[in-house]
Short mmCIF file of C-alpha atoms and ligand atoms in Angstrom, two decimals:
data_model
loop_
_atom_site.label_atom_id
_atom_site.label_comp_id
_atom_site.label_asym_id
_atom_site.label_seq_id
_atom_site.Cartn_x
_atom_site.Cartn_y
_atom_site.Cartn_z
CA UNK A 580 0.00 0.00 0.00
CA UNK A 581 2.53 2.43 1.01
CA UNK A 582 5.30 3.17 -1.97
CA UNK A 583 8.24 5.32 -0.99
CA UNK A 584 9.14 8.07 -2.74
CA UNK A 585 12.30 10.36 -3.83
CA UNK A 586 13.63 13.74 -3.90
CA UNK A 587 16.31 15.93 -2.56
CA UNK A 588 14.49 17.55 1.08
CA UNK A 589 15.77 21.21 0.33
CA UNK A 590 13.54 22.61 3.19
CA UNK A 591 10.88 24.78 3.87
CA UNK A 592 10.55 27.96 1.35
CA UNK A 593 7.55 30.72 2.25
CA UNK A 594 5.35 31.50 -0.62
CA UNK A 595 6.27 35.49 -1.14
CA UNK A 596 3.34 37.12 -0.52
CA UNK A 597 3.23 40.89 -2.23
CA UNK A 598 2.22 42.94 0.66
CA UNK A 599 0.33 45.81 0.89
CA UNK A 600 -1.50 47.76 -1.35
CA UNK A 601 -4.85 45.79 -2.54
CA UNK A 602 -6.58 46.29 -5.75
CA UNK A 603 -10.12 47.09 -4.90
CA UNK A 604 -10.80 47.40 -8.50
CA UNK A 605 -14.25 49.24 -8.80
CA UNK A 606 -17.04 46.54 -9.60
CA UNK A 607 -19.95 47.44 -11.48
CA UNK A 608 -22.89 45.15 -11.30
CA UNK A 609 -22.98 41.90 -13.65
CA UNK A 610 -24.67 38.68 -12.67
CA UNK A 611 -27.51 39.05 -10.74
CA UNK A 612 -26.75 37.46 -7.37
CA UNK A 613 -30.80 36.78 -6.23
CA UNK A 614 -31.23 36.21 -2.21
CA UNK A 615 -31.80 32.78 -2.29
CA UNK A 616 -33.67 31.08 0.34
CA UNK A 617 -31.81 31.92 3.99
CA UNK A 618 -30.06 28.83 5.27
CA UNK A 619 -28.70 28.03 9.13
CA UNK A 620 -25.48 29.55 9.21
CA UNK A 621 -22.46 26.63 8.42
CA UNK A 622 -19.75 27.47 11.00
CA UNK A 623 -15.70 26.02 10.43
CA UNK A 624 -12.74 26.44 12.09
CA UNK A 625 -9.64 25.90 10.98
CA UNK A 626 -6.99 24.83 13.43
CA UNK A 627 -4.95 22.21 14.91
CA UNK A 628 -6.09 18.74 15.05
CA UNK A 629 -4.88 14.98 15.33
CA UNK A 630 -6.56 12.33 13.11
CA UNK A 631 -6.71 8.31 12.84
CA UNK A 632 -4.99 8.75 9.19
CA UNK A 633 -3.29 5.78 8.82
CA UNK A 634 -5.27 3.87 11.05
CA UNK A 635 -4.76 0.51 14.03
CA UNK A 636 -0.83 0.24 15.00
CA UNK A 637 0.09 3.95 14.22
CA UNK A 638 -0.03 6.79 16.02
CA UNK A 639 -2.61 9.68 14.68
CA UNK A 640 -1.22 12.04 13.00
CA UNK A 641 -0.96 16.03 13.46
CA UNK A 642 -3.53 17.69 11.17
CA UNK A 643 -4.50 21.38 10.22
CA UNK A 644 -8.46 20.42 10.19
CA UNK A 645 -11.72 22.35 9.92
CA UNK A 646 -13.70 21.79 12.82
CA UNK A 647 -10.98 18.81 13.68
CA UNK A 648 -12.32 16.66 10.72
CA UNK A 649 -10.53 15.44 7.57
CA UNK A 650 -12.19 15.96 5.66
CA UNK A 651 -13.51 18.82 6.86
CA UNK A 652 -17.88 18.82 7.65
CA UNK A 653 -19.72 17.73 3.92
CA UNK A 654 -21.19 21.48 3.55
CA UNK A 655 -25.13 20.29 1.54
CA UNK A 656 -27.26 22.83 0.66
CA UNK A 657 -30.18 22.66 -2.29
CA UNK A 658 -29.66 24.93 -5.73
CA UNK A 659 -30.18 28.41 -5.35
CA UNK A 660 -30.13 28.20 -1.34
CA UNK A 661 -28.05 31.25 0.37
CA UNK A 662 -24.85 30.08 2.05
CA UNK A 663 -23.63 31.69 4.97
CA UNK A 664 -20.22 30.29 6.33
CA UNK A 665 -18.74 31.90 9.32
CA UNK A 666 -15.14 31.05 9.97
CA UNK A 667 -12.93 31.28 12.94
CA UNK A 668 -9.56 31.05 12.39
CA UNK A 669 -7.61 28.98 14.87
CA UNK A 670 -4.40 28.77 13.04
CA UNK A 671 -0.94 30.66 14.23
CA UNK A 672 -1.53 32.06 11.06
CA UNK A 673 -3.65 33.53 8.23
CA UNK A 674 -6.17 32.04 6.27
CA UNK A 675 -9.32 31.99 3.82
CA UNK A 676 -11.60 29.86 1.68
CA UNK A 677 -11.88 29.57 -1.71
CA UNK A 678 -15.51 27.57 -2.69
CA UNK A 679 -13.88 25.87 -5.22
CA UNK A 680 -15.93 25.84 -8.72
CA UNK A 681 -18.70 28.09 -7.14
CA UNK A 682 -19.51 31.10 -8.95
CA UNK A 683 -19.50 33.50 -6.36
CA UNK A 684 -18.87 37.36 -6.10
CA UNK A 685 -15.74 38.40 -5.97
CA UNK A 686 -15.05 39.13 -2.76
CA UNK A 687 -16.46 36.32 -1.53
CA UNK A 688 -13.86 34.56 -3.22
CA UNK A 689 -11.30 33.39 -0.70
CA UNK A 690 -8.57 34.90 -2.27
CA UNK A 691 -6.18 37.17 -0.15
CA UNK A 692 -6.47 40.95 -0.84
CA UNK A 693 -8.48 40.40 -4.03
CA UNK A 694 -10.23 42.38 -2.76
CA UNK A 695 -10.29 40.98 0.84
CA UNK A 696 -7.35 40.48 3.18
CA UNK A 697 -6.94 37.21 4.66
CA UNK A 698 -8.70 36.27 7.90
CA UNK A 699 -6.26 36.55 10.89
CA UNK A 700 -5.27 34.32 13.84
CA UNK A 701 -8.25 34.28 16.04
CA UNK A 702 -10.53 36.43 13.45
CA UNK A 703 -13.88 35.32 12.11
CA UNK A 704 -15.66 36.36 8.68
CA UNK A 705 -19.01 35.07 7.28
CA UNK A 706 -18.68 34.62 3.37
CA UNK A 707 -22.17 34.61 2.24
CA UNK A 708 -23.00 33.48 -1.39
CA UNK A 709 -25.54 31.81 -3.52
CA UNK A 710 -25.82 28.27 -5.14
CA UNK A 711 -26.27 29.34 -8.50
CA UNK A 712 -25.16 25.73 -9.65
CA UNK A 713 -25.69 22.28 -8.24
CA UNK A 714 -23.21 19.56 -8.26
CA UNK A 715 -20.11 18.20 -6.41
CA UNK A 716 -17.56 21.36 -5.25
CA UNK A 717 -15.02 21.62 -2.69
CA UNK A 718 -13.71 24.31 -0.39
CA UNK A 719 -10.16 24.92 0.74
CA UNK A 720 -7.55 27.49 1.73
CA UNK A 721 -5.90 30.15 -0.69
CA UNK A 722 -3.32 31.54 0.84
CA UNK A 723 -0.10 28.78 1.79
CA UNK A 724 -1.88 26.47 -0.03
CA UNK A 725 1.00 24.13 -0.62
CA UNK A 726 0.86 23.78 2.88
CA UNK A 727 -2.61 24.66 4.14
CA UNK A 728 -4.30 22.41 2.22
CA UNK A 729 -1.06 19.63 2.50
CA UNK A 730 -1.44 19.60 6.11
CA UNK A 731 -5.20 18.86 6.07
CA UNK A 732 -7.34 22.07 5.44
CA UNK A 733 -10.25 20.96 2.90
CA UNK A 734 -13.72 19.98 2.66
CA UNK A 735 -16.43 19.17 0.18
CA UNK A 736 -19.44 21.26 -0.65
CA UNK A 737 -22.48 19.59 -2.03
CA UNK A 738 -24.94 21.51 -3.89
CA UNK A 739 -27.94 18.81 -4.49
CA UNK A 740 -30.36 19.71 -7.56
CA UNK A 741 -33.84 20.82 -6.99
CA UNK A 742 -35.17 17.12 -8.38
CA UNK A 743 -32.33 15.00 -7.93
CA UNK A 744 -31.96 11.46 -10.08
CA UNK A 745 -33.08 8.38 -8.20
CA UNK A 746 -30.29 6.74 -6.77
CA UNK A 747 -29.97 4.08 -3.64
CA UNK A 748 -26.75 5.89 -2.13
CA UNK A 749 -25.04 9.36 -2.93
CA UNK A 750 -21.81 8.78 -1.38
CA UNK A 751 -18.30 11.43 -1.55
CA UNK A 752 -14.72 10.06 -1.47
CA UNK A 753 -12.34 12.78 -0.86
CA UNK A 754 -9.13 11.46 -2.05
CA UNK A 755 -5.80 12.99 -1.19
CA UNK A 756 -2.23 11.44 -0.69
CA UNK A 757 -0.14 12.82 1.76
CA UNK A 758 3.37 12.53 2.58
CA UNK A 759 4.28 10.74 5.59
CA UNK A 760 6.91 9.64 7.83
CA UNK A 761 7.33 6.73 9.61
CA UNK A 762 5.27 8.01 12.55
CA UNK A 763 2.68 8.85 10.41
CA UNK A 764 3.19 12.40 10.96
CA UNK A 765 3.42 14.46 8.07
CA UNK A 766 6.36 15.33 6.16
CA UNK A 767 7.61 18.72 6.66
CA UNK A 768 9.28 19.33 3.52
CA UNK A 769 6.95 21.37 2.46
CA UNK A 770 7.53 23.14 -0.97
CA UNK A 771 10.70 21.65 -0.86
CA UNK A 772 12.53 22.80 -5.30
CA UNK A 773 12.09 19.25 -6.35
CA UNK A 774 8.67 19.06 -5.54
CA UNK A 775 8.38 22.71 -6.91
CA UNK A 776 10.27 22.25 -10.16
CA UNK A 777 8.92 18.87 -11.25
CA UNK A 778 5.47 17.06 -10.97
CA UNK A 779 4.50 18.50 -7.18
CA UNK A 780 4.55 16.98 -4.34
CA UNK A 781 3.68 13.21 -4.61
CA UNK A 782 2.66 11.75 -1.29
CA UNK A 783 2.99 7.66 -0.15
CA UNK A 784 0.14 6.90 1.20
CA UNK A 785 -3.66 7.88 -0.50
CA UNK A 786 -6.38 8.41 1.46
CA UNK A 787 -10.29 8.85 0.95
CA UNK A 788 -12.10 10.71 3.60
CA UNK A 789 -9.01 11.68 5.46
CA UNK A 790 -8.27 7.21 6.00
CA UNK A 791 -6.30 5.23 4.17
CA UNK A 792 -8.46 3.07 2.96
CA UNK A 793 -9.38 -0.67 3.46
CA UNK A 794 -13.09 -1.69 1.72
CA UNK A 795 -16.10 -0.31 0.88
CA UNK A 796 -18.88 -1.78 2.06
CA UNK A 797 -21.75 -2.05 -1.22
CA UNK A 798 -24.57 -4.35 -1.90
CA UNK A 799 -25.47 -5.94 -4.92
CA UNK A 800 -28.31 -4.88 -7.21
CA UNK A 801 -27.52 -1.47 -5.50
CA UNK A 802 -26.60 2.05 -7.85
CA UNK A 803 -24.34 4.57 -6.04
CA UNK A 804 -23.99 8.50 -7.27
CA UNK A 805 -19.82 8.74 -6.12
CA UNK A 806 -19.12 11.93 -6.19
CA UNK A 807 -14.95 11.92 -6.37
CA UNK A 808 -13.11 14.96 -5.33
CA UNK A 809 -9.33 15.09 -5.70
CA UNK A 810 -8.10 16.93 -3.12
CA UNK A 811 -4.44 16.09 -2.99
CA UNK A 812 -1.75 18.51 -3.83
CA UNK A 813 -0.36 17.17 -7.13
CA UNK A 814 -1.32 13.70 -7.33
CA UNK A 815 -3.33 12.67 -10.33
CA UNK A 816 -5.40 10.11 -10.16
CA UNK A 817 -6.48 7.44 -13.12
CA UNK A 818 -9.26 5.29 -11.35
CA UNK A 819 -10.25 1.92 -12.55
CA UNK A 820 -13.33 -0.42 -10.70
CA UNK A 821 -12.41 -3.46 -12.37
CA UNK A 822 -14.87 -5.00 -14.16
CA UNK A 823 -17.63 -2.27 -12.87
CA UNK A 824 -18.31 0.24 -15.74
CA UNK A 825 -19.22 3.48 -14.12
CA UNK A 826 -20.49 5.77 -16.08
CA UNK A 827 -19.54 9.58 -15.73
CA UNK A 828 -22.58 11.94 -15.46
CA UNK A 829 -20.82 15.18 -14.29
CA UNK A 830 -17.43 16.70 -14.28
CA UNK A 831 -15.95 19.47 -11.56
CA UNK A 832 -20.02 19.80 -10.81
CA UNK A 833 -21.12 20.33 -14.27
CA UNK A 834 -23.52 17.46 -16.15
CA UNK A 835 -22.17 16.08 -18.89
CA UNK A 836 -23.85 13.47 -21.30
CA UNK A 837 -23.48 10.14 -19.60
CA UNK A 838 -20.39 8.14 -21.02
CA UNK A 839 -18.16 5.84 -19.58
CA UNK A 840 -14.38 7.07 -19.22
CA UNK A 841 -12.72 6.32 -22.20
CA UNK A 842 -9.98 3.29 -21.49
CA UNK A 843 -11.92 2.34 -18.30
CA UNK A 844 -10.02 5.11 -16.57
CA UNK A 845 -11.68 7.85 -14.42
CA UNK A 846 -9.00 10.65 -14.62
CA UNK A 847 -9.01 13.23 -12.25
CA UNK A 848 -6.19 15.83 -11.37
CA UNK A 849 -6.12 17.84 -8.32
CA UNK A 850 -8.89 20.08 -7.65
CA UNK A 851 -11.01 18.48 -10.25
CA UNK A 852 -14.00 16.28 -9.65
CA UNK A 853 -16.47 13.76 -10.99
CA UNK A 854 -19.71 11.98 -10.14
CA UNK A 855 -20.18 8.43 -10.88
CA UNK A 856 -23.46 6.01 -11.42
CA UNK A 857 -21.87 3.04 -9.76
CA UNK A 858 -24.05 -0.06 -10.35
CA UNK A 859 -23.02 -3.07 -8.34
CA UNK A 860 -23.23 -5.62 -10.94
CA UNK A 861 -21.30 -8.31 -8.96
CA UNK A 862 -22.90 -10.84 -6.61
CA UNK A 863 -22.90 -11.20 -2.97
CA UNK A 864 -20.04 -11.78 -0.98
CA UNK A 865 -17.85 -10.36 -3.83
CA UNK A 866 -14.67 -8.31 -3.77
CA UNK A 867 -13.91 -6.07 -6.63
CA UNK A 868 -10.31 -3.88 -6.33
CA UNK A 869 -10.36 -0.42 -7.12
CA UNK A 870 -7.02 0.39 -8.59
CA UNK A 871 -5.40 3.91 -9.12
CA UNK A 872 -2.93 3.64 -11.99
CA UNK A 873 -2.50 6.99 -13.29
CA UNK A 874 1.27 6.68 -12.94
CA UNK A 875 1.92 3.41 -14.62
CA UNK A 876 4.81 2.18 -12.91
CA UNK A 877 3.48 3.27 -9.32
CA UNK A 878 -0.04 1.53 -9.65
CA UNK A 879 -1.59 0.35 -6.52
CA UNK A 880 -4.84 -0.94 -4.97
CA UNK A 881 -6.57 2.02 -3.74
CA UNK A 882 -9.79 0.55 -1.96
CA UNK A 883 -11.86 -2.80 -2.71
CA UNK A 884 -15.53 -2.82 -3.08
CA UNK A 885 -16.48 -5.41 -0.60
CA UNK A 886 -19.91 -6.89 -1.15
CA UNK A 887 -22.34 -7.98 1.87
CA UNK A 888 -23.72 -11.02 1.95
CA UNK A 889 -27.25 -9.44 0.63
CA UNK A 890 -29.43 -8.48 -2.60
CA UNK A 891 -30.71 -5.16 -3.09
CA UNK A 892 -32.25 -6.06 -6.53
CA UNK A 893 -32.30 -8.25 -9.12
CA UNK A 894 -31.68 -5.96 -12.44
CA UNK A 895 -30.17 -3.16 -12.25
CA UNK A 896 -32.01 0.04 -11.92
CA UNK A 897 -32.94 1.94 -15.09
CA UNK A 898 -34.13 5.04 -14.08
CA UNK A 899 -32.77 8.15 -16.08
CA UNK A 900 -29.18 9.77 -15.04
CA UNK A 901 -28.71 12.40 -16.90
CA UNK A 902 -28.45 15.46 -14.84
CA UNK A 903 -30.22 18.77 -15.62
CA UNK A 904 -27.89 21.29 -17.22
CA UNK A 905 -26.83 24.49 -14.71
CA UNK A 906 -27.82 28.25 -15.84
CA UNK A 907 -24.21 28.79 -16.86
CA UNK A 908 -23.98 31.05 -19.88
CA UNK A 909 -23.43 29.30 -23.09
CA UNK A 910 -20.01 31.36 -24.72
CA UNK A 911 -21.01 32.71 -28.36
CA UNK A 912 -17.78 31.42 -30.13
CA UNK A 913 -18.39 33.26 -33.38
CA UNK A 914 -18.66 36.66 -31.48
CA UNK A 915 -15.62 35.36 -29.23
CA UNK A 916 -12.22 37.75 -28.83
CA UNK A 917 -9.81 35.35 -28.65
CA UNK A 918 -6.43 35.08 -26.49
CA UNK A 919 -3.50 32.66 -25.83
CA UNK A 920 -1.65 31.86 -22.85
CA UNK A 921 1.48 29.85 -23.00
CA UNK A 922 2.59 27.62 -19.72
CA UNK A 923 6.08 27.46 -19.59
CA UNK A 924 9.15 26.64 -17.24
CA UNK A 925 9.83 23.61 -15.04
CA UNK A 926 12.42 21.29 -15.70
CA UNK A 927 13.55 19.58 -18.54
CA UNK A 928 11.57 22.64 -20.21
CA UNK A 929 12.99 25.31 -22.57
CA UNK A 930 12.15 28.50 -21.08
CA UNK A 931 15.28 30.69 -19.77
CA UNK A 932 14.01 33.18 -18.01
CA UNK A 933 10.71 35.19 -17.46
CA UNK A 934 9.17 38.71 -15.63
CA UNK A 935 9.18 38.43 -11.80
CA UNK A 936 7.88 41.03 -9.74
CA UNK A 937 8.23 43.51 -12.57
CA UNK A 938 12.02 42.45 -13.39
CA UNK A 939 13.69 40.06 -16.53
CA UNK A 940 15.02 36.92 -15.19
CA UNK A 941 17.33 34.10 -16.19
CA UNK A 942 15.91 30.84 -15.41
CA UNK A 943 18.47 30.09 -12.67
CA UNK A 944 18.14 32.98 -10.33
CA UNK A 945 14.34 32.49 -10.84
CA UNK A 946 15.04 28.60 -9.40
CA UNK A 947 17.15 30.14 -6.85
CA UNK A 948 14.16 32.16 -5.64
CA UNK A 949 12.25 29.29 -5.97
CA UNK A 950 10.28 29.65 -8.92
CA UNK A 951 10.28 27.39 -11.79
CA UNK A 952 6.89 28.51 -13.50
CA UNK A 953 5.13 31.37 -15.63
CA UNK A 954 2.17 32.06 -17.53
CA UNK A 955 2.58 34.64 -20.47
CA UNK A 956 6.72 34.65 -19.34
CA UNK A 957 5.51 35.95 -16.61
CA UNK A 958 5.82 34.33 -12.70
CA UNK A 959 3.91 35.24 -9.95
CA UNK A 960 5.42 35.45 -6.26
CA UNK A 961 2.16 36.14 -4.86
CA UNK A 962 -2.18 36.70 -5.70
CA UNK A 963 -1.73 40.45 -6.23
CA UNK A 964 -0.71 41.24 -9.91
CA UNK A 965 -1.30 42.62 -13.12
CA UNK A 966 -4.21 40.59 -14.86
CA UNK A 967 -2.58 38.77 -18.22
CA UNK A 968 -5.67 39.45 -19.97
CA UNK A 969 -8.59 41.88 -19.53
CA UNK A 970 -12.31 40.59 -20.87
CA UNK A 971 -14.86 43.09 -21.42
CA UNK A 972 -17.51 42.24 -19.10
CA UNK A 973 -20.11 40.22 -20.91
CA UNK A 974 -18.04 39.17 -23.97
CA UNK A 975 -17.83 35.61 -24.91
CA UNK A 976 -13.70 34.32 -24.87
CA UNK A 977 -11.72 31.99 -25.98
CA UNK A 978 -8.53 30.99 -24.62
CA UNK A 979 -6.23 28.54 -26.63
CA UNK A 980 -3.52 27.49 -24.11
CA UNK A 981 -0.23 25.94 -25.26
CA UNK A 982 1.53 23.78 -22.74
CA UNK A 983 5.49 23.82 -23.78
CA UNK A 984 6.72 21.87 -20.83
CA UNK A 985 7.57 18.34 -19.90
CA UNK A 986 4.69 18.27 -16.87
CA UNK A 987 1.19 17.91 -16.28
CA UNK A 988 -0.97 21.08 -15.22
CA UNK A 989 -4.92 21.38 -14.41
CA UNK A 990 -5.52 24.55 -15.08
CA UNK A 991 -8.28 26.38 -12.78
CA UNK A 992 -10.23 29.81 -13.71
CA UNK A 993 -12.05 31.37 -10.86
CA UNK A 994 -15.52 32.97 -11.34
CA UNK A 995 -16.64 31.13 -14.13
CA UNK A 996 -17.31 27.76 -16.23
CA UNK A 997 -15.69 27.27 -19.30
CA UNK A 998 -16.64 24.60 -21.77
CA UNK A 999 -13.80 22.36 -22.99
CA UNK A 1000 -13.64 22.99 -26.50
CA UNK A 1001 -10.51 21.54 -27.91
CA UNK A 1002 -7.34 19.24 -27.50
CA UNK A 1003 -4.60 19.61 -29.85
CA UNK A 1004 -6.94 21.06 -32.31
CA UNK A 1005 -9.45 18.34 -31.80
CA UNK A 1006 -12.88 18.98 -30.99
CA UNK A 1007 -13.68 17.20 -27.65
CA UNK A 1008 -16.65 15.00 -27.33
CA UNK A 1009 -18.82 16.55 -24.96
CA UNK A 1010 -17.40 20.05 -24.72
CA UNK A 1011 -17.05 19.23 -21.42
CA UNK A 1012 -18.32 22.26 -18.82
CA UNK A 1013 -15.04 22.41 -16.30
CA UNK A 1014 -13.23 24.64 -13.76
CA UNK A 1015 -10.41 23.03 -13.87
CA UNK A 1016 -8.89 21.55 -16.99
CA UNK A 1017 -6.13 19.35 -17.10
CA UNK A 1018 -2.92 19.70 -19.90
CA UNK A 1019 -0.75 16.84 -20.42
CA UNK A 1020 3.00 17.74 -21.43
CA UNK A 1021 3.08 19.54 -24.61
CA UNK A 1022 -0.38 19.34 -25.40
CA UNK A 1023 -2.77 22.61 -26.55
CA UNK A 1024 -6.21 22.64 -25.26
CA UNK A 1025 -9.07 25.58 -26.18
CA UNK A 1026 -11.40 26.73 -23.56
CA UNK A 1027 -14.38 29.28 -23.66
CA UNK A 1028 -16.94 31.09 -21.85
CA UNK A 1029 -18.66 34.33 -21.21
CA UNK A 1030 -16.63 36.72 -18.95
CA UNK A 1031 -19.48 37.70 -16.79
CA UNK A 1032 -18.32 37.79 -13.39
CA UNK A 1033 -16.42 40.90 -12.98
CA UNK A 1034 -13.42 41.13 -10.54
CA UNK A 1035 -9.85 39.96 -10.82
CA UNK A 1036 -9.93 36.26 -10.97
CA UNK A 1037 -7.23 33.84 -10.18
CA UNK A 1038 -6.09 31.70 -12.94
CA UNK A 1039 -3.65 29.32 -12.13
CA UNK A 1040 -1.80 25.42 -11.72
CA UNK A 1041 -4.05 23.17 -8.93
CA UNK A 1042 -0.38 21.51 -8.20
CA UNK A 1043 -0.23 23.48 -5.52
CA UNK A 1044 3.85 23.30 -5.93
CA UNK A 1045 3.35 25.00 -9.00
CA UNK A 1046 1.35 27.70 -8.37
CA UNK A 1047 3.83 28.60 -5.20
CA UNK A 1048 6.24 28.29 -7.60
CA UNK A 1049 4.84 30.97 -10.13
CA UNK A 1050 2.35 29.17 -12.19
CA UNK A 1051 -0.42 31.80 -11.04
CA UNK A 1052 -2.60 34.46 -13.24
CA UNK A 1053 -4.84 37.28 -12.81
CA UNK A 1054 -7.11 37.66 -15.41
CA UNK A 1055 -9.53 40.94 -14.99
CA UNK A 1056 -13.38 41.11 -16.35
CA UNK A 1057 -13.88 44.49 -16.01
CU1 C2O B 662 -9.00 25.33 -5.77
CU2 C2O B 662 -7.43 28.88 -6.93
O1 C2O B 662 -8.20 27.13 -6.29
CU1 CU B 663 1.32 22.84 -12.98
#
């Protein structure tokens, strides 16, 4: 189960936040935020915990935890219900939360000075937004993330549709992979250059719902929504359920037309997720292995479905699962201004040298600042910056992004849904809507939607290695 891994431990390196001045760029009003129906208030703390990680025979391990949970408290509210999340920071330091893939206002973002400043040791603040969108999203810390969210610091947020599909269970598997040592504490090698300059930081030992995982209990005859979130740092994961052939009916929250993965394998990078209709086809007492193979030569078992010794049903169910499409805007691509963004840097790339913090730099001073990364040529030492690209409010966009390095990088834009148009000039089957979009090495994808959020928005690498490590945007809808 456990697999070692390998690396030079250059210690600890602080992600260079720019200080001071925030831009509170003026916002003038865009998508209509209604009051949806007022929910309890959700409360979470972040702060110190311990946790059973690894389970009988080890010690538990020290955790940053919401509420002392990892995962942190399943947040479920209904479609167009009002959230109201007050948090109390119990950290030694600051933090925030980003609602991953929600559409929210601006400053209810979770990004530091953008146009909020963090929440402080021992400080509360009640983000308050609407579900415009159901489906399967996650919440987790923006500021230290490569650490934050490392050390334990996430959570998933469940937005259930107003007439939901029939299912017999709607289960969620966090999954993350953390890095530990012997003791089972964690690793503190946090953003350490080789995790920072190659493919982030790989853990040893996978987890779903903060354990490491043994079985799963299931029955037969019995259909399962799995909602999979992956909430690890820079571990991709390639998912197969053995002879089971789930069928994918929504990516990072967004339907899609039901398919099965293509090759068996349900790929998901970090931050991204997907929900499953899992029908047990097998029989009583059976085990099936769920294997995570993403990285060939480090395969494992990653959890086995373990039948009990009963029969839900006979046939399988055949009730529809097609999920009813979210009020995102649909992008007009023949009215579309259209941009490019190049990812570059890392090693074994070919980029020399690129902007940081308004100065030319060769690619070897930048790695001995530790950065490795930029978007545009440009690297980012921290969330306050000039935007790359500026959308006029409204307009639909297309962004063609090239990927000239040797690495993998899910790309995430805040604010909005894009559709997936394109890979390597190819249209995609579904035009997939996503938040998060994943680029093999060298390949070109083309996204597109309708700016219509307005703020500066994060756009950025989910290996959280990489975004520390200057593989982070701005782009402005103004
Ligand atoms: Cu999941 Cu910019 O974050
Ligand atoms: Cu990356």
């Amino acid at each position: 189960m456990r697999y070692s891994f390998s690396g030079p431990l250059v210690g600890r390196r602080r992600l260079l936040l720019a200080g001071g001045a925030a831009t509170a760029a003026a916002l003038s009003p865009g998508l209509v935020w209604s009051a949806g129906a007022a929910g309890p208030v959700h409360r979470l703390k972040p702060g110190p915990g311990q946790v059973k990680l690894v389970g009988d025979g080890y010690p538990e391990t020290a955790v940053w935890a919401y509420d002392g949970l990892v995962p942190g408290p399943e947040i479920r509210v209904r479609q167009g219900d009002r959230l109201r999340i007050e948090v109390t920071n119990a950290l030694a330091e600051e933090t925030t939360v980003h609602w991953h893939g929600m559409r929210v206002p601006n400053g209810m973002d979770g990004v530091p000075h953008m146009p909020r400043p963090p929440i402080g040791p021992g400080e509360t603040f009640t983000y308050e937004f609407d579900a415009l969108d159901a489906g399967t999203f996650w919440y987790h810390p923006h500021i230290r993330s490569h650490e934050q969210v490392e050390r334990g610091l996430y959570g998933a947020l469940i937005v259930e549709e107003r007439e939901p599909i029939q299912v017999d269970r709607d289960v969620t598997w966090v999954l993350d992979d953390w890095r530990l040592e012997a003791d089972a504490s964690i690793s503190g090698d946090f953003g350490n250059f080789h995790d920072l300059s190659h493919n982030g930081r790989l853990g040893n030992t996978p987890s779903i719902n903060g354990r490491l995982p043994d079985a799963f209990p299931a029955q037969a005859g019995e259909r399962i929504r799995l909602r999979l979130i992956n909430a690890a740092n820079a571990r991709i994961f390639g998912l197969r359920f053995q002879d089971h052939q789930p069928r994918i009916i929504a990516i990072d929250g967004h339907p899609v037309e039901p398919h099965e993965p293509e090759d068996g394998q349900v790929v998901l990078a970090p931050a991204m997720r997907i929900d499953l209709i899992l029908d047990m086809i097998g029989s009583p007492g059976d085990r099936a292995t769920v294997v995570d193979e993403f990285y060939p030569r480090l395969a494992y078992r990653l959890v086995d479905l373990a039948y009990g010794p009963e029969r839900l049903r006979d046939q399988p169910m055949d009730t529809p699962i097609a999920l009813p499409a979210n009020p995102v805007p649909e992008p007009d691509l023949a009215a579309a201004v259209r941009h490019e963004v190049v990812l570059g840097g890392g090693m074994m790339g070919s980029m020399t040298g690129a902007m940081l913090d308004g100065k030319p730099l060769d690619i070897r001073t930048m790695m001995r600042q530790g950065m490795a990364w930029a978007i545009n040529g440009t690297a980012s030492s921290g969330h306050v910056m000039e935007p790359i690209l500026t959308l006029e409010q409204g307009r639909s966009c297309v962004i063609a992004m090239a990927n000239d390095t040797a690495w993998h990088h899910p790309m995430h834009l805040h604010g909005h849904t894009f559709r997936v148009l394109s890979r390597n000039g190819k249209p995609t089957r579904f035009r997939e809507w996503q938040d998060t979009v994943l680029l093999s090495p060298k390949e070109r994808v083309e996204i597109a939607f309708v700016a219509d959020n307005p703020g500066d928005w994060m756009f950025h690498c989910h290996i959280l290695e990489h975004q520390s490590a200057g593989m982070m945007s701005t782009i402005r809808v103004a």
